[in-house]
Amino acid sequence: MTSASKTSTTLSAIGDLIKLLPTGTVFVFQFVNPILTNSGECNATNKWLSSILLVACGLSCAFSSFTDSYTGTDKQRHYGVVTPNGLWPSSVPPANSVDLSAYRLKFGDFVHAALALLVFAVLGLLDTNTVHCFYPGFVSTQKQLLQVLPTAIGVVAGALFMFFPNSRHGVGYPLTYDSNDTTTKTTADTVDTTPPQQQTV
């Protein structure tokens, strides 16, 4: 395999992993980390600030796995935190039309949170600026790990999603198909199903 094809495969694998993370968190990390690490030329303050960013973004990725959303009858998107009793907060008026108890906390949510945390840890700790800041002697090994780890984690993630499929639309994740949309159901319920009257001659 040529160097160009290896790079293409690595970038493709990394791109697939990023899809498992909340978009906003990834954007914040990629934008702020070069500033806090001084583009890899760190002093003690830079290391502390970058460490705080890594921890905060990691917790954000894990927390997003415990959020979900629905489209209320007001056609607005409403987000909440999943709990053993359902989605919280449940006092929003549009929630009256939705069975929020169906959004109960599941074991799969912990699996997805652990997976999101693992993916971010790999991408964050192997980021070029992070490597140059915390362990500059690790640069040569970083390239090898970037060729292996994203693909390996992608395989593990695919297997886990087979056993624990994710149907949530939490904070930071793009909405593809909304199975929680109540507006369609409401519209369908209001359609007049009365058969047409026969015309008299």
Coordinates of N, CA and C in Angstrom, one line a residue:
M1 N 0.8 -1.2 0.0 CA 0.0 0.0 0.0 C 0.9 1.2 0.0
T2 N 0.6 2.2 -0.9 CA 1.4 3.4 -1.0 C 1.1 4.3 0.2
S3 N 2.0 5.3 0.3 CA 1.8 6.3 1.4 C 0.6 7.1 1.2
A4 N 0.2 7.5 0.0 CA -1.0 8.2 -0.3 C -2.2 7.4 0.1
S5 N -2.3 6.2 -0.3 CA -3.4 5.3 0.0 C -3.6 5.1 1.5
K6 N -2.4 4.9 2.2 CA -2.5 4.8 3.7 C -3.1 6.0 4.3
T7 N -2.6 7.2 3.8 CA -3.2 8.4 4.4 C -4.6 8.6 4.1
S8 N -5.1 8.2 2.9 CA -6.5 8.3 2.6 C -7.3 7.3 3.4
T9 N -6.8 6.1 3.7 CA -7.5 5.1 4.5 C -7.6 5.6 5.9
T10 N -6.5 6.2 6.4 CA -6.5 6.7 7.8 C -7.5 7.9 8.0
L11 N -7.5 8.8 7.1 CA -8.4 10.0 7.1 C -9.8 9.5 7.1
S12 N -10.1 8.5 6.2 CA -11.5 8.0 6.1 C -11.9 7.3 7.4
A13 N -11.0 6.5 8.0 CA -11.3 5.9 9.3 C -11.6 6.9 10.4
I14 N -10.7 8.0 10.4 CA -10.9 9.0 11.4 C -12.2 9.8 11.2
G15 N -12.6 10.0 9.9 CA -13.8 10.7 9.6 C -15.0 9.9 10.1
D16 N -15.0 8.5 9.9 CA -16.0 7.7 10.4 C -16.2 7.7 11.9
L17 N -15.0 7.8 12.6 CA -15.1 7.9 14.1 C -15.7 9.2 14.6
I18 N -15.3 10.3 13.9 CA -15.8 11.6 14.3 C -17.3 11.6 14.2
K19 N -17.9 10.9 13.3 CA -19.4 10.8 13.2 C -20.0 10.3 14.5
L20 N -19.3 9.6 15.3 CA -19.8 9.0 16.6 C -19.8 10.0 17.7
L21 N -19.2 11.2 17.4 CA -19.1 12.2 18.5 C -20.0 13.4 18.2
P22 N -20.4 14.1 19.2 CA -21.2 15.3 19.0 C -20.5 16.4 18.2
T23 N -21.1 16.9 17.2 CA -20.4 17.8 16.3 C -19.9 19.1 17.0
G24 N -20.6 19.7 17.9 CA -20.2 20.9 18.5 C -18.9 20.7 19.4
T25 N -18.9 19.5 20.1 CA -17.7 19.2 20.9 C -16.5 19.1 20.1
V26 N -16.6 18.4 19.0 CA -15.4 18.2 18.1 C -15.0 19.5 17.5
F27 N -15.9 20.3 17.1 CA -15.5 21.6 16.5 C -14.8 22.5 17.6
V28 N -15.3 22.5 18.8 CA -14.7 23.3 19.9 C -13.3 22.8 20.1
F29 N -13.1 21.5 20.2 CA -11.8 21.0 20.5 C -10.8 21.3 19.3
Q30 N -11.2 21.1 18.1 CA -10.3 21.4 17.0 C -10.0 22.9 16.8
F31 N -10.9 23.7 17.3 CA -10.7 25.2 17.2 C -9.8 25.7 18.3
V32 N -10.1 25.2 19.5 CA -9.5 25.8 20.7 C -8.2 25.1 21.1
N33 N -8.0 23.8 20.8 CA -6.8 23.1 21.2 C -5.5 23.7 20.6
P34 N -5.5 24.1 19.4 CA -4.3 24.7 18.9 C -3.9 26.0 19.6
I35 N -4.9 26.7 20.1 CA -4.7 28.0 20.8 C -4.1 27.7 22.2
L36 N -4.8 26.7 22.9 CA -4.3 26.4 24.2 C -3.0 25.7 24.3
T37 N -2.7 25.0 23.3 CA -1.4 24.3 23.2 C -0.3 25.1 22.6
N38 N -0.6 26.3 22.1 CA 0.3 27.2 21.4 C 0.9 26.4 20.2
S39 N 0.0 25.7 19.5 CA 0.4 24.9 18.3 C 1.4 23.9 18.7
G40 N 1.3 23.3 19.9 CA 2.2 22.3 20.3 C 3.5 22.7 21.0
E41 N 3.7 24.0 21.1 CA 4.9 24.5 21.9 C 4.4 25.0 23.2
C42 N 4.3 24.0 24.2 CA 3.6 24.3 25.4 C 4.6 24.7 26.6
N43 N 4.0 25.5 27.5 CA 4.6 25.6 28.8 C 3.7 25.0 29.8
A44 N 4.0 25.2 31.1 CA 3.1 24.6 32.1 C 1.7 25.0 32.1
T45 N 1.5 26.3 31.8 CA 0.1 26.9 31.7 C -0.6 26.3 30.5
N46 N 0.0 26.2 29.4 CA -0.6 25.6 28.2 C -1.0 24.1 28.5
K47 N -0.2 23.4 29.2 CA -0.5 22.0 29.5 C -1.7 21.9 30.4
W48 N -1.8 22.8 31.4 CA -3.0 22.8 32.3 C -4.3 23.1 31.5
L49 N -4.2 24.1 30.7 CA -5.4 24.6 30.0 C -5.8 23.5 29.0
S50 N -4.9 22.9 28.3 CA -5.2 21.8 27.3 C -5.8 20.6 28.0
S51 N -5.2 20.3 29.2 CA -5.8 19.2 30.0 C -7.2 19.4 30.4
I52 N -7.5 20.6 30.8 CA -8.9 21.0 31.2 C -9.8 20.8 29.9
L53 N -9.3 21.3 28.8 CA -10.1 21.2 27.6 C -10.4 19.7 27.2
L54 N -9.4 18.9 27.3 CA -9.5 17.4 27.0 C -10.5 16.8 27.9
V55 N -10.5 17.1 29.2 CA -11.4 16.5 30.2 C -12.8 17.0 29.9
A56 N -13.0 18.3 29.7 CA -14.3 18.9 29.5 C -14.9 18.3 28.2
C57 N -14.2 18.2 27.1 CA -14.7 17.7 25.9 C -15.0 16.2 26.0
G58 N -14.2 15.5 26.7 CA -14.5 14.1 26.9 C -15.8 13.9 27.7
L59 N -16.0 14.7 28.8 CA -17.2 14.6 29.5 C -18.4 15.0 28.7
S60 N -18.2 16.0 27.9 CA -19.3 16.4 27.0 C -19.7 15.3 26.0
C61 N -18.8 14.6 25.5 CA -19.1 13.5 24.6 C -19.9 12.4 25.3
A62 N -19.4 12.1 26.5 CA -20.1 11.1 27.3 C -21.5 11.5 27.7
F63 N -21.6 12.8 28.1 CA -22.9 13.3 28.6 C -23.9 13.3 27.4
S64 N -23.5 13.6 26.2 CA -24.4 13.7 25.1 C -25.1 12.4 24.8
S65 N -24.5 11.3 25.2 CA -25.1 10.0 25.0 C -26.3 9.8 25.9
F66 N -26.4 10.6 26.9 CA -27.6 10.5 27.8 C -28.6 11.6 27.6
T67 N -28.6 12.1 26.4 CA -29.6 13.1 26.0 C -30.4 12.6 24.8
D68 N -31.6 13.1 24.7 CA -32.5 12.7 23.6 C -33.4 13.9 23.3
S69 N -34.2 13.8 22.2 CA -35.0 14.9 21.8 C -36.3 14.4 21.1
Y70 N -37.2 15.3 21.0 CA -38.5 15.0 20.3 C -39.0 16.3 19.6
T71 N -39.8 16.1 18.6 CA -40.5 17.3 18.0 C -41.9 17.4 18.5
G72 N -42.2 18.4 19.2 CA -43.5 18.6 19.8 C -44.6 19.0 18.8
T73 N -45.8 19.2 19.3 CA -46.9 19.6 18.5 C -46.7 21.1 18.0
D74 N -45.7 21.8 18.7 CA -45.4 23.2 18.2 C -44.4 23.2 17.1
K75 N -44.0 22.0 16.6 CA -43.0 21.8 15.6 C -41.6 22.3 15.9
Q76 N -41.4 22.4 17.2 CA -40.1 22.8 17.7 C -39.4 21.6 18.3
R77 N -38.0 21.6 18.2 CA -37.2 20.5 18.8 C -37.0 20.7 20.2
H78 N -37.2 19.7 21.1 CA -37.1 19.8 22.5 C -36.1 18.8 23.0
Y79 N -35.1 19.2 23.8 CA -34.1 18.3 24.3 C -34.2 18.1 25.8
G80 N -33.7 16.9 26.2 CA -33.8 16.6 27.6 C -32.8 15.5 27.9
V81 N -32.7 15.2 29.2 CA -31.7 14.2 29.7 C -32.5 12.9 30.0
V82 N -32.0 11.8 29.6 CA -32.7 10.5 29.8 C -32.4 10.1 31.3
T83 N -33.5 9.6 31.9 CA -33.4 9.2 33.3 C -34.1 7.8 33.4
P84 N -34.0 7.1 34.5 CA -34.7 5.8 34.7 C -36.2 6.0 34.5
N85 N -36.7 7.2 34.7 CA -38.2 7.4 34.6 C -38.6 8.0 33.3
G86 N -37.7 8.4 32.5 CA -38.0 8.9 31.2 C -37.2 10.2 30.9
L87 N -37.7 11.0 30.0 CA -36.9 12.2 29.6 C -37.2 13.3 30.6
W88 N -36.1 14.0 30.9 CA -36.2 15.2 31.9 C -35.6 16.4 31.2
P89 N -36.1 17.6 31.3 CA -37.4 17.9 32.1 C -38.6 17.5 31.3
S90 N -39.6 17.2 32.0 CA -40.9 16.8 31.4 C -42.0 17.8 31.6
S91 N -41.7 19.0 32.1 CA -42.7 20.0 32.4 C -43.0 21.0 31.2
V92 N -42.3 20.8 30.1 CA -42.5 21.6 28.9 C -43.9 21.3 28.4
P93 N -44.7 22.4 28.1 CA -46.1 22.1 27.6 C -46.2 21.2 26.4
P94 N -45.3 21.3 25.3 CA -45.4 20.4 24.2 C -45.2 18.9 24.6
A95 N -44.6 18.7 25.8 CA -44.4 17.3 26.2 C -45.7 16.6 26.6
N96 N -46.8 17.3 26.7 CA -48.0 16.7 27.1 C -48.5 15.7 26.0
S97 N -48.1 15.9 24.8 CA -48.5 15.1 23.6 C -47.5 13.9 23.4
V98 N -46.5 13.8 24.2 CA -45.5 12.8 24.0 C -45.3 11.9 25.3
D99 N -45.2 10.6 25.1 CA -45.0 9.7 26.2 C -43.5 9.7 26.6
L100 N -43.1 10.6 27.5 CA -41.7 10.8 27.8 C -41.1 9.6 28.6
S101 N -42.0 8.7 29.1 CA -41.5 7.5 29.8 C -40.9 6.5 28.9
A102 N -41.1 6.7 27.6 CA -40.5 5.8 26.6 C -39.1 6.1 26.4
Y103 N -38.6 7.2 26.9 CA -37.2 7.6 26.8 C -36.3 7.2 28.0
R104 N -36.7 6.1 28.6 CA -36.0 5.7 29.8 C -34.5 5.4 29.5
L105 N -33.7 5.5 30.6 CA -32.3 5.2 30.5 C -32.1 3.7 30.3
K106 N -31.2 3.4 29.4 CA -31.0 2.0 29.0 C -29.5 1.6 29.2
F107 N -29.2 0.3 29.3 CA -27.8 -0.1 29.4 C -27.0 0.3 28.2
G108 N -27.7 0.3 27.0 CA -27.0 0.7 25.8 C -26.5 2.2 25.8
D109 N -27.1 3.0 26.6 CA -26.7 4.4 26.8 C -25.3 4.5 27.4
F110 N -25.0 3.6 28.4 CA -23.7 3.6 29.0 C -22.7 3.0 28.0
V111 N -23.1 2.1 27.2 CA -22.2 1.5 26.2 C -21.8 2.6 25.2
H112 N -22.8 3.4 24.7 CA -22.5 4.5 23.8 C -21.7 5.6 24.4
A113 N -21.9 5.9 25.7 CA -21.1 6.9 26.4 C -19.7 6.5 26.5
A114 N -19.5 5.2 26.9 CA -18.1 4.7 27.0 C -17.4 4.7 25.6
L115 N -18.2 4.3 24.6 CA -17.6 4.3 23.2 C -17.2 5.7 22.8
A116 N -18.1 6.7 23.0 CA -17.9 8.1 22.6 C -16.6 8.6 23.4
L117 N -16.5 8.3 24.7 CA -15.4 8.7 25.5 C -14.1 8.1 24.9
L118 N -14.1 6.8 24.5 CA -13.0 6.1 24.0 C -12.5 6.8 22.7
V119 N -13.5 7.0 21.8 CA -13.2 7.6 20.5 C -12.6 9.0 20.7
F120 N -13.2 9.8 21.6 CA -12.6 11.1 21.7 C -11.2 11.1 22.4
A121 N -11.0 10.1 23.3 CA -9.7 10.0 23.9 C -8.6 9.7 22.8
V122 N -9.0 8.8 21.9 CA -8.0 8.4 20.9 C -7.7 9.6 20.0
L123 N -8.8 10.3 19.5 CA -8.6 11.4 18.6 C -8.0 12.6 19.3
G124 N -8.3 12.8 20.6 CA -7.8 14.0 21.3 C -6.4 13.8 21.7
L125 N -6.0 12.6 22.2 CA -4.7 12.4 22.7 C -3.7 12.1 21.6
L126 N -4.2 11.7 20.4 CA -3.3 11.6 19.3 C -3.3 12.8 18.3
D127 N -4.0 13.8 18.7 CA -4.0 15.1 18.0 C -2.5 15.6 17.9
T128 N -2.1 16.1 16.8 CA -0.8 16.5 16.6 C -0.3 17.5 17.6
N129 N -1.2 18.5 17.9 CA -0.8 19.6 18.9 C -0.7 19.0 20.3
T130 N -1.6 18.0 20.6 CA -1.5 17.4 21.9 C -0.2 16.6 22.1
V131 N 0.1 15.8 21.0 CA 1.3 15.0 21.1 C 2.6 15.9 21.3
H132 N 2.7 16.9 20.5 CA 3.8 17.8 20.6 C 3.9 18.5 21.9
C133 N 2.7 18.7 22.5 CA 2.7 19.5 23.8 C 3.1 18.6 25.0
F134 N 2.5 17.4 25.0 CA 2.6 16.5 26.2 C 3.7 15.5 26.1
Y135 N 3.9 14.9 24.9 CA 4.9 13.8 24.7 C 5.5 13.9 23.3
P136 N 6.4 14.9 23.1 CA 7.0 15.1 21.8 C 7.8 14.0 21.3
G137 N 8.3 13.1 22.1 CA 9.1 12.0 21.7 C 8.2 10.9 21.1
F138 N 6.9 11.1 21.1 CA 5.9 10.1 20.7 C 5.5 10.3 19.3
V139 N 6.1 11.3 18.6 CA 5.6 11.7 17.3 C 5.6 10.6 16.2
S140 N 6.7 9.8 16.2 CA 6.9 8.7 15.2 C 5.9 7.6 15.5
T141 N 5.6 7.3 16.8 CA 4.7 6.3 17.1 C 3.2 6.8 16.8
Q142 N 3.0 8.1 16.9 CA 1.7 8.6 16.7 C 1.2 8.3 15.3
K143 N 2.0 8.4 14.3 CA 1.6 8.1 12.9 C 1.2 6.7 12.8
Q144 N 1.9 5.7 13.4 CA 1.6 4.3 13.3 C 0.3 4.0 14.0
L145 N 0.1 4.7 15.2 CA -1.2 4.4 15.9 C -2.4 5.0 15.1
L146 N -2.2 6.1 14.4 CA -3.3 6.7 13.7 C -3.6 5.9 12.5
Q147 N -2.7 5.0 12.0 CA -3.1 4.1 10.9 C -3.8 2.9 11.4
V148 N -3.6 2.5 12.7 CA -4.2 1.3 13.2 C -5.4 1.5 14.1
L149 N -5.3 2.4 15.1 CA -6.4 2.5 16.0 C -7.7 2.9 15.5
P150 N -7.8 4.0 14.6 CA -9.2 4.3 14.1 C -9.9 3.2 13.4
T151 N -9.2 2.4 12.6 CA -9.8 1.2 12.0 C -10.2 0.2 13.0
A152 N -9.4 -0.1 14.0 CA -9.7 -1.1 15.0 C -10.9 -0.7 15.8
I153 N -10.9 0.6 16.2 CA -12.0 1.1 17.0 C -13.3 1.1 16.2
G154 N -13.2 1.4 14.9 CA -14.3 1.4 14.0 C -15.0 0.0 13.9
V155 N -14.1 -1.0 13.9 CA -14.7 -2.4 13.9 C -15.4 -2.7 15.2
V156 N -14.8 -2.3 16.3 CA -15.4 -2.6 17.6 C -16.7 -1.8 17.8
A157 N -16.7 -0.6 17.3 CA -17.9 0.3 17.4 C -19.0 -0.3 16.5
G158 N -18.7 -0.8 15.4 CA -19.7 -1.5 14.5 C -20.3 -2.7 15.2
A159 N -19.5 -3.5 15.8 CA -20.0 -4.7 16.5 C -20.9 -4.3 17.7
L160 N -20.5 -3.3 18.4 CA -21.3 -2.8 19.6 C -22.6 -2.2 19.1
F161 N -22.6 -1.5 18.0 CA -23.9 -0.9 17.6 C -24.8 -2.0 17.0
M162 N -24.3 -3.1 16.7 CA -25.2 -4.2 16.2 C -26.0 -4.8 17.4
F163 N -25.3 -4.8 18.6 CA -26.0 -5.3 19.8 C -26.7 -4.2 20.5
F164 N -26.2 -3.0 20.4 CA -26.8 -1.9 21.1 C -27.1 -0.8 20.2
P165 N -28.1 -0.9 19.3 CA -28.3 0.2 18.3 C -28.8 1.5 19.0
N166 N -28.4 2.6 18.4 CA -28.6 3.9 18.9 C -29.7 4.6 18.2
S167 N -30.9 4.8 18.8 CA -32.0 5.5 18.2 C -32.2 6.9 18.7
R168 N -31.3 7.3 19.6 CA -31.5 8.6 20.2 C -31.0 9.8 19.3
H169 N -31.6 10.9 19.5 CA -31.2 12.1 18.7 C -30.8 13.2 19.8
G170 N -29.6 13.0 20.4 CA -29.2 13.8 21.5 C -28.6 15.1 21.1
V171 N -28.1 15.9 22.1 CA -27.5 17.2 21.9 C -26.2 17.0 21.1
G172 N -26.1 17.7 20.0 CA -24.8 17.8 19.2 C -24.8 16.8 18.1
Y173 N -25.8 15.9 18.0 CA -25.8 14.9 16.9 C -26.8 15.4 15.8
P174 N -26.4 15.2 14.5 CA -27.2 15.6 13.4 C -28.5 14.7 13.4
L175 N -29.6 15.3 13.1 CA -30.9 14.6 13.0 C -31.1 14.0 11.6
T176 N -31.1 12.7 11.5 CA -31.2 12.1 10.2 C -32.7 11.7 10.0
Y177 N -33.1 10.7 10.7 CA -34.5 10.3 10.7 C -35.1 10.4 12.1
D178 N -36.2 11.1 12.2 CA -36.7 11.4 13.5 C -37.9 10.5 13.8
S179 N -37.7 9.4 14.5 CA -38.8 8.5 14.9 C -39.6 9.1 16.0
N180 N -39.1 10.2 16.6 CA -39.8 10.8 17.7 C -40.7 12.0 17.3
D181 N -40.8 12.2 16.0 CA -41.6 13.4 15.5 C -43.1 13.1 15.7
T182 N -43.7 14.0 16.5 CA -45.1 13.9 16.8 C -46.0 14.7 15.9
T183 N -45.3 15.6 15.1 CA -46.1 16.5 14.2 C -46.8 15.7 13.1
T184 N -46.1 14.7 12.5 CA -46.6 13.9 11.5 C -47.9 13.2 11.9
K185 N -47.7 12.6 13.1 CA -48.8 11.8 13.7 C -50.0 12.7 14.0
T186 N -49.7 13.9 14.5 CA -50.8 14.9 14.8 C -51.5 15.3 13.5
T187 N -50.8 15.6 12.5 CA -51.4 15.9 11.2 C -52.2 14.8 10.6
A188 N -51.7 13.6 10.7 CA -52.5 12.5 10.2 C -53.7 12.2 11.0
D189 N -53.7 12.5 12.3 CA -54.9 12.3 13.1 C -56.0 13.3 12.8
T190 N -55.6 14.5 12.2 CA -56.6 15.5 11.9 C -57.2 15.4 10.5
V191 N -56.7 14.5 9.7 CA -57.2 14.3 8.3 C -58.6 13.8 8.4
D192 N -59.4 14.4 7.5 CA -60.8 14.0 7.5 C -60.9 12.7 6.7
T193 N -61.3 11.6 7.4 CA -61.4 10.3 6.8 C -62.9 9.9 6.4
T194 N -63.8 10.9 6.4 CA -65.2 10.6 6.1 C -65.3 10.3 4.6
P195 N -65.9 9.2 4.2 CA -66.0 8.9 2.8 C -66.8 9.9 2.0
P196 N -66.5 10.2 0.8 CA -67.2 11.2 0.0 C -68.7 10.8 -0.2
Q197 N -69.6 11.8 -0.2 CA -71.0 11.5 -0.3 C -71.3 11.2 -1.8
Q198 N -72.2 10.3 -2.1 CA -72.6 10.0 -3.4 C -73.5 11.1 -4.0
Q199 N -73.3 11.5 -5.2 CA -74.1 12.5 -5.8 C -75.4 11.9 -6.2
T200 N -76.5 12.7 -6.0 CA -77.8 12.2 -6.4 C -78.1 12.7 -7.8
V201 N -78.7 11.9 -8.6 CA -79.1 12.3 -10.0 C -80.4 13.0 -10.0

